[in-house]
Amino acid sequence: MTTCLNCGVQAPDGISHCPACGTPARPPVADDVQTNKGMAVLAYILFFVPLITGAHKNSPYVRYHTNQGTVLFLTAVGWGILYAILTAVITAMLFNPATWTYSGLGLTGVITMILGLLWLIPAALCVLGIVHAATGKTKPLPVIGRFNIVK
Ligand SMILES: [Zn+2]
């Protein structure tokens, strides 16, 4: 017997949908991971593919990784906006309107380089997520892993 995760009704193994509420039956965890590994990995590269195809609805494993991939994407977008603002502000601060020149270009270079290196953080998280997805793990990513936005 298997228990419907939506309504709690007991249903025989092997059925495709819950007889009471119609929720798609969840495959056993091991099968879910094995069958949906590829989609879980894809969730970190193109997070919207599982959402469009609905793969996340039938597979808790895909949903878990789609959520992390989506949070990661939003984090990267947020950081991208912040990065653009910060570099624009730094550039504007160094501009001297009296002489139409920039002062402290060396410093700007160092700061923008440090800001640029921060891109390695979402990139590293993305790689970590792919490794988790490919090795059958549902481990939360550091910091961003506790956000839950994909239902
Ligand atoms: Zn049900």
JSON list of C-alpha atoms and ligand atoms in Angstrom, two decimals:
[
{"chain": "A", "resi": 1, "resn": "MET", "atom": "CA", "xyz": [0.00, 0.00, 0.00]},
{"chain": "A", "resi": 2, "resn": "THR", "atom": "CA", "xyz": [1.00, 3.55, -0.56]},
{"chain": "A", "resi": 3, "resn": "THR", "atom": "CA", "xyz": [-0.31, 6.67, 1.15]},
{"chain": "A", "resi": 4, "resn": "CYS", "atom": "CA", "xyz": [-1.45, 9.66, -0.91]},
{"chain": "A", "resi": 5, "resn": "LEU", "atom": "CA", "xyz": [0.68, 12.63, 0.13]},
{"chain": "A", "resi": 6, "resn": "ASN", "atom": "CA", "xyz": [-2.16, 14.99, -0.74]},
{"chain": "A", "resi": 7, "resn": "CYS", "atom": "CA", "xyz": [-5.19, 13.51, 1.04]},
{"chain": "A", "resi": 8, "resn": "GLY", "atom": "CA", "xyz": [-3.71, 10.62, 3.07]},
{"chain": "A", "resi": 9, "resn": "VAL", "atom": "CA", "xyz": [-5.89, 7.93, 1.49]},
{"chain": "A", "resi": 10, "resn": "GLN", "atom": "CA", "xyz": [-4.39, 4.43, 1.28]},
{"chain": "A", "resi": 11, "resn": "ALA", "atom": "CA", "xyz": [-4.13, 3.16, -2.27]},
{"chain": "A", "resi": 12, "resn": "PRO", "atom": "CA", "xyz": [-2.66, 0.01, -3.78]},
{"chain": "A", "resi": 13, "resn": "ASP", "atom": "CA", "xyz": [0.92, 0.15, -5.07]},
{"chain": "A", "resi": 14, "resn": "GLY", "atom": "CA", "xyz": [1.44, 0.71, -8.74]},
{"chain": "A", "resi": 15, "resn": "ILE", "atom": "CA", "xyz": [-1.53, 2.99, -9.41]},
{"chain": "A", "resi": 16, "resn": "SER", "atom": "CA", "xyz": [-0.85, 6.14, -11.39]},
{"chain": "A", "resi": 17, "resn": "HIS", "atom": "CA", "xyz": [-3.27, 8.49, -9.60]},
{"chain": "A", "resi": 18, "resn": "CYS", "atom": "CA", "xyz": [-4.85, 8.64, -6.14]},
{"chain": "A", "resi": 19, "resn": "PRO", "atom": "CA", "xyz": [-8.40, 7.16, -6.43]},
{"chain": "A", "resi": 20, "resn": "ALA", "atom": "CA", "xyz": [-9.75, 9.74, -3.94]},
{"chain": "A", "resi": 21, "resn": "CYS", "atom": "CA", "xyz": [-8.28, 13.05, -5.08]},
{"chain": "A", "resi": 22, "resn": "GLY", "atom": "CA", "xyz": [-6.58, 12.32, -8.40]},
{"chain": "A", "resi": 23, "resn": "THR", "atom": "CA", "xyz": [-3.13, 13.43, -7.30]},
{"chain": "A", "resi": 24, "resn": "PRO", "atom": "CA", "xyz": [-0.45, 11.65, -9.33]},
{"chain": "A", "resi": 25, "resn": "ALA", "atom": "CA", "xyz": [0.99, 8.82, -7.25]},
{"chain": "A", "resi": 26, "resn": "ARG", "atom": "CA", "xyz": [4.54, 9.46, -6.12]},
{"chain": "A", "resi": 27, "resn": "PRO", "atom": "CA", "xyz": [7.03, 6.87, -7.25]},
{"chain": "A", "resi": 28, "resn": "PRO", "atom": "CA", "xyz": [9.25, 5.40, -4.50]},
{"chain": "A", "resi": 29, "resn": "VAL", "atom": "CA", "xyz": [12.13, 7.76, -3.68]},
{"chain": "A", "resi": 30, "resn": "ALA", "atom": "CA", "xyz": [14.87, 5.58, -5.18]},
{"chain": "A", "resi": 31, "resn": "ASP", "atom": "CA", "xyz": [12.97, 5.25, -8.48]},
{"chain": "A", "resi": 32, "resn": "ASP", "atom": "CA", "xyz": [12.18, 8.95, -8.48]},
{"chain": "A", "resi": 33, "resn": "VAL", "atom": "CA", "xyz": [15.87, 9.87, -8.14]},
{"chain": "A", "resi": 34, "resn": "GLN", "atom": "CA", "xyz": [16.97, 7.31, -10.72]},
{"chain": "A", "resi": 35, "resn": "THR", "atom": "CA", "xyz": [14.33, 8.29, -13.27]},
{"chain": "A", "resi": 36, "resn": "ASN", "atom": "CA", "xyz": [14.53, 12.04, -12.82]},
{"chain": "A", "resi": 37, "resn": "LYS", "atom": "CA", "xyz": [18.24, 12.70, -12.27]},
{"chain": "A", "resi": 38, "resn": "GLY", "atom": "CA", "xyz": [18.62, 14.31, -15.69]},
{"chain": "A", "resi": 39, "resn": "MET", "atom": "CA", "xyz": [15.73, 16.69, -15.10]},
{"chain": "A", "resi": 40, "resn": "ALA", "atom": "CA", "xyz": [17.07, 17.53, -11.62]},
{"chain": "A", "resi": 41, "resn": "VAL", "atom": "CA", "xyz": [20.47, 18.44, -13.11]},
{"chain": "A", "resi": 42, "resn": "LEU", "atom": "CA", "xyz": [18.75, 20.47, -15.80]},
{"chain": "A", "resi": 43, "resn": "ALA", "atom": "CA", "xyz": [16.95, 22.44, -13.07]},
{"chain": "A", "resi": 44, "resn": "TYR", "atom": "CA", "xyz": [20.26, 24.17, -12.28]},
{"chain": "A", "resi": 45, "resn": "ILE", "atom": "CA", "xyz": [21.00, 25.02, -15.89]},
{"chain": "A", "resi": 46, "resn": "LEU", "atom": "CA", "xyz": [17.53, 25.88, -17.23]},
{"chain": "A", "resi": 47, "resn": "PHE", "atom": "CA", "xyz": [15.39, 26.01, -14.08]},
{"chain": "A", "resi": 48, "resn": "PHE", "atom": "CA", "xyz": [12.22, 26.78, -16.06]},
{"chain": "A", "resi": 49, "resn": "VAL", "atom": "CA", "xyz": [12.26, 23.56, -18.10]},
{"chain": "A", "resi": 50, "resn": "PRO", "atom": "CA", "xyz": [10.93, 21.36, -15.23]},
{"chain": "A", "resi": 51, "resn": "LEU", "atom": "CA", "xyz": [8.36, 24.09, -14.47]},
{"chain": "A", "resi": 52, "resn": "ILE", "atom": "CA", "xyz": [7.14, 24.25, -18.06]},
{"chain": "A", "resi": 53, "resn": "THR", "atom": "CA", "xyz": [7.07, 20.49, -18.55]},
{"chain": "A", "resi": 54, "resn": "GLY", "atom": "CA", "xyz": [5.45, 20.00, -15.14]},
{"chain": "A", "resi": 55, "resn": "ALA", "atom": "CA", "xyz": [8.14, 17.46, -14.23]},
{"chain": "A", "resi": 56, "resn": "HIS", "atom": "CA", "xyz": [8.42, 19.02, -10.76]},
{"chain": "A", "resi": 57, "resn": "LYS", "atom": "CA", "xyz": [4.79, 18.12, -10.03]},
{"chain": "A", "resi": 58, "resn": "ASN", "atom": "CA", "xyz": [5.26, 14.39, -10.41]},
{"chain": "A", "resi": 59, "resn": "SER", "atom": "CA", "xyz": [8.68, 14.15, -8.85]},
{"chain": "A", "resi": 60, "resn": "PRO", "atom": "CA", "xyz": [9.57, 15.44, -5.38]},
{"chain": "A", "resi": 61, "resn": "TYR", "atom": "CA", "xyz": [13.22, 15.06, -6.40]},
{"chain": "A", "resi": 62, "resn": "VAL", "atom": "CA", "xyz": [12.84, 17.32, -9.44]},
{"chain": "A", "resi": 63, "resn": "ARG", "atom": "CA", "xyz": [10.78, 19.80, -7.40]},
{"chain": "A", "resi": 64, "resn": "TYR", "atom": "CA", "xyz": [13.46, 19.98, -4.74]},
{"chain": "A", "resi": 65, "resn": "HIS", "atom": "CA", "xyz": [16.17, 20.79, -7.26]},
{"chain": "A", "resi": 66, "resn": "THR", "atom": "CA", "xyz": [13.95, 23.05, -9.37]},
{"chain": "A", "resi": 67, "resn": "ASN", "atom": "CA", "xyz": [13.36, 25.12, -6.24]},
{"chain": "A", "resi": 68, "resn": "GLN", "atom": "CA", "xyz": [17.09, 25.42, -5.57]},
{"chain": "A", "resi": 69, "resn": "GLY", "atom": "CA", "xyz": [17.83, 26.18, -9.21]},
{"chain": "A", "resi": 70, "resn": "THR", "atom": "CA", "xyz": [15.16, 28.89, -9.28]},
{"chain": "A", "resi": 71, "resn": "VAL", "atom": "CA", "xyz": [16.36, 30.49, -6.02]},
{"chain": "A", "resi": 72, "resn": "LEU", "atom": "CA", "xyz": [19.90, 30.39, -7.37]},
{"chain": "A", "resi": 73, "resn": "PHE", "atom": "CA", "xyz": [18.82, 32.05, -10.62]},
{"chain": "A", "resi": 74, "resn": "LEU", "atom": "CA", "xyz": [16.98, 34.82, -8.75]},
{"chain": "A", "resi": 75, "resn": "THR", "atom": "CA", "xyz": [20.02, 35.31, -6.50]},
{"chain": "A", "resi": 76, "resn": "ALA", "atom": "CA", "xyz": [22.24, 35.67, -9.57]},
{"chain": "A", "resi": 77, "resn": "VAL", "atom": "CA", "xyz": [19.83, 38.18, -11.16]},
{"chain": "A", "resi": 78, "resn": "GLY", "atom": "CA", "xyz": [19.69, 40.18, -7.91]},
{"chain": "A", "resi": 79, "resn": "TRP", "atom": "CA", "xyz": [23.45, 40.18, -7.64]},
{"chain": "A", "resi": 80, "resn": "GLY", "atom": "CA", "xyz": [23.71, 41.18, -11.32]},
{"chain": "A", "resi": 81, "resn": "ILE", "atom": "CA", "xyz": [21.57, 44.26, -10.70]},
{"chain": "A", "resi": 82, "resn": "LEU", "atom": "CA", "xyz": [23.51, 45.14, -7.55]},
{"chain": "A", "resi": 83, "resn": "TYR", "atom": "CA", "xyz": [26.78, 44.61, -9.41]},
{"chain": "A", "resi": 84, "resn": "ALA", "atom": "CA", "xyz": [25.73, 47.01, -12.20]},
{"chain": "A", "resi": 85, "resn": "ILE", "atom": "CA", "xyz": [24.64, 49.65, -9.68]},
{"chain": "A", "resi": 86, "resn": "LEU", "atom": "CA", "xyz": [27.81, 49.33, -7.60]},
{"chain": "A", "resi": 87, "resn": "THR", "atom": "CA", "xyz": [30.16, 49.60, -10.58]},
{"chain": "A", "resi": 88, "resn": "ALA", "atom": "CA", "xyz": [28.19, 52.59, -11.93]},
{"chain": "A", "resi": 89, "resn": "VAL", "atom": "CA", "xyz": [28.30, 54.32, -8.53]},
{"chain": "A", "resi": 90, "resn": "ILE", "atom": "CA", "xyz": [32.03, 53.70, -8.14]},
{"chain": "A", "resi": 91, "resn": "THR", "atom": "CA", "xyz": [32.70, 55.00, -11.64]},
{"chain": "A", "resi": 92, "resn": "ALA", "atom": "CA", "xyz": [30.55, 58.10, -10.99]},
{"chain": "A", "resi": 93, "resn": "MET", "atom": "CA", "xyz": [32.31, 58.78, -7.70]},
{"chain": "A", "resi": 94, "resn": "LEU", "atom": "CA", "xyz": [35.71, 58.76, -9.36]},
{"chain": "A", "resi": 95, "resn": "PHE", "atom": "CA", "xyz": [34.65, 61.08, -12.16]},
{"chain": "A", "resi": 96, "resn": "ASN", "atom": "CA", "xyz": [35.91, 64.62, -11.79]},
{"chain": "A", "resi": 97, "resn": "PRO", "atom": "CA", "xyz": [33.54, 66.96, -13.72]},
{"chain": "A", "resi": 98, "resn": "ALA", "atom": "CA", "xyz": [36.01, 69.87, -13.55]},
{"chain": "A", "resi": 99, "resn": "THR", "atom": "CA", "xyz": [38.65, 68.08, -15.58]},
{"chain": "A", "resi": 100, "resn": "TRP", "atom": "CA", "xyz": [36.49, 65.41, -17.28]},
{"chain": "A", "resi": 101, "resn": "THR", "atom": "CA", "xyz": [38.85, 62.76, -16.01]},
{"chain": "A", "resi": 102, "resn": "TYR", "atom": "CA", "xyz": [38.66, 59.84, -13.65]},
{"chain": "A", "resi": 103, "resn": "SER", "atom": "CA", "xyz": [40.82, 59.67, -10.58]},
{"chain": "A", "resi": 104, "resn": "GLY", "atom": "CA", "xyz": [41.94, 56.51, -8.88]},
{"chain": "A", "resi": 105, "resn": "LEU", "atom": "CA", "xyz": [41.40, 54.19, -11.84]},
{"chain": "A", "resi": 106, "resn": "GLY", "atom": "CA", "xyz": [43.73, 51.66, -10.26]},
{"chain": "A", "resi": 107, "resn": "LEU", "atom": "CA", "xyz": [41.47, 51.47, -7.22]},
{"chain": "A", "resi": 108, "resn": "THR", "atom": "CA", "xyz": [38.38, 51.09, -9.42]},
{"chain": "A", "resi": 109, "resn": "GLY", "atom": "CA", "xyz": [40.06, 48.24, -11.21]},
{"chain": "A", "resi": 110, "resn": "VAL", "atom": "CA", "xyz": [40.72, 46.45, -7.93]},
{"chain": "A", "resi": 111, "resn": "ILE", "atom": "CA", "xyz": [37.18, 47.02, -6.61]},
{"chain": "A", "resi": 112, "resn": "THR", "atom": "CA", "xyz": [35.46, 45.90, -9.81]},
{"chain": "A", "resi": 113, "resn": "MET", "atom": "CA", "xyz": [37.76, 42.88, -9.91]},
{"chain": "A", "resi": 114, "resn": "ILE", "atom": "CA", "xyz": [36.72, 41.93, -6.35]},
{"chain": "A", "resi": 115, "resn": "LEU", "atom": "CA", "xyz": [33.06, 42.46, -7.25]},
{"chain": "A", "resi": 116, "resn": "GLY", "atom": "CA", "xyz": [33.59, 40.37, -10.36]},
{"chain": "A", "resi": 117, "resn": "LEU", "atom": "CA", "xyz": [35.13, 37.56, -8.30]},
{"chain": "A", "resi": 118, "resn": "LEU", "atom": "CA", "xyz": [31.92, 37.43, -6.23]},
{"chain": "A", "resi": 119, "resn": "TRP", "atom": "CA", "xyz": [30.28, 35.94, -9.34]},
{"chain": "A", "resi": 120, "resn": "LEU", "atom": "CA", "xyz": [32.19, 32.80, -8.44]},
{"chain": "A", "resi": 121, "resn": "ILE", "atom": "CA", "xyz": [29.81, 32.27, -5.48]},
{"chain": "A", "resi": 122, "resn": "PRO", "atom": "CA", "xyz": [26.60, 31.66, -7.50]},
{"chain": "A", "resi": 123, "resn": "ALA", "atom": "CA", "xyz": [28.70, 29.78, -10.07]},
{"chain": "A", "resi": 124, "resn": "ALA", "atom": "CA", "xyz": [30.10, 27.49, -7.35]},
{"chain": "A", "resi": 125, "resn": "LEU", "atom": "CA", "xyz": [26.62, 26.97, -5.85]},
{"chain": "A", "resi": 126, "resn": "CYS", "atom": "CA", "xyz": [25.34, 26.02, -9.30]},
{"chain": "A", "resi": 127, "resn": "VAL", "atom": "CA", "xyz": [28.08, 23.40, -9.71]},
{"chain": "A", "resi": 128, "resn": "LEU", "atom": "CA", "xyz": [27.41, 22.10, -6.18]},
{"chain": "A", "resi": 129, "resn": "GLY", "atom": "CA", "xyz": [23.69, 21.80, -6.95]},
{"chain": "A", "resi": 130, "resn": "ILE", "atom": "CA", "xyz": [24.39, 19.90, -10.16]},
{"chain": "A", "resi": 131, "resn": "VAL", "atom": "CA", "xyz": [26.69, 17.53, -8.27]},
{"chain": "A", "resi": 132, "resn": "HIS", "atom": "CA", "xyz": [23.97, 16.94, -5.63]},
{"chain": "A", "resi": 133, "resn": "ALA", "atom": "CA", "xyz": [21.32, 16.37, -8.31]},
{"chain": "A", "resi": 134, "resn": "ALA", "atom": "CA", "xyz": [23.53, 14.00, -10.30]},
{"chain": "A", "resi": 135, "resn": "THR", "atom": "CA", "xyz": [24.51, 11.94, -7.24]},
{"chain": "A", "resi": 136, "resn": "GLY", "atom": "CA", "xyz": [20.96, 11.53, -5.91]},
{"chain": "A", "resi": 137, "resn": "LYS", "atom": "CA", "xyz": [21.29, 13.90, -2.97]},
{"chain": "A", "resi": 138, "resn": "THR", "atom": "CA", "xyz": [18.65, 16.30, -1.65]},
{"chain": "A", "resi": 139, "resn": "LYS", "atom": "CA", "xyz": [21.07, 18.48, 0.28]},
{"chain": "A", "resi": 140, "resn": "PRO", "atom": "CA", "xyz": [20.28, 22.17, 0.64]},
{"chain": "A", "resi": 141, "resn": "LEU", "atom": "CA", "xyz": [22.76, 24.58, -0.89]},
{"chain": "A", "resi": 142, "resn": "PRO", "atom": "CA", "xyz": [24.57, 26.86, 1.58]},
{"chain": "A", "resi": 143, "resn": "VAL", "atom": "CA", "xyz": [22.64, 30.05, 2.46]},
{"chain": "A", "resi": 144, "resn": "ILE", "atom": "CA", "xyz": [20.12, 29.99, -0.41]},
{"chain": "A", "resi": 145, "resn": "GLY", "atom": "CA", "xyz": [19.02, 26.36, 0.16]},
{"chain": "A", "resi": 146, "resn": "ARG", "atom": "CA", "xyz": [16.53, 27.25, 2.89]},
{"chain": "A", "resi": 147, "resn": "PHE", "atom": "CA", "xyz": [14.34, 29.40, 0.64]},
{"chain": "A", "resi": 148, "resn": "ASN", "atom": "CA", "xyz": [11.31, 27.59, -0.69]},
{"chain": "A", "resi": 149, "resn": "ILE", "atom": "CA", "xyz": [9.54, 29.18, -3.63]},
{"chain": "A", "resi": 150, "resn": "VAL", "atom": "CA", "xyz": [8.62, 26.32, -6.00]},
{"chain": "A", "resi": 151, "resn": "LYS", "atom": "CA", "xyz": [5.54, 24.55, -4.72]},
{"chain": "B", "resi": 1, "resn": "ZN", "atom": "ZN", "xyz": [-5.34, 11.61, -2.63]}
]
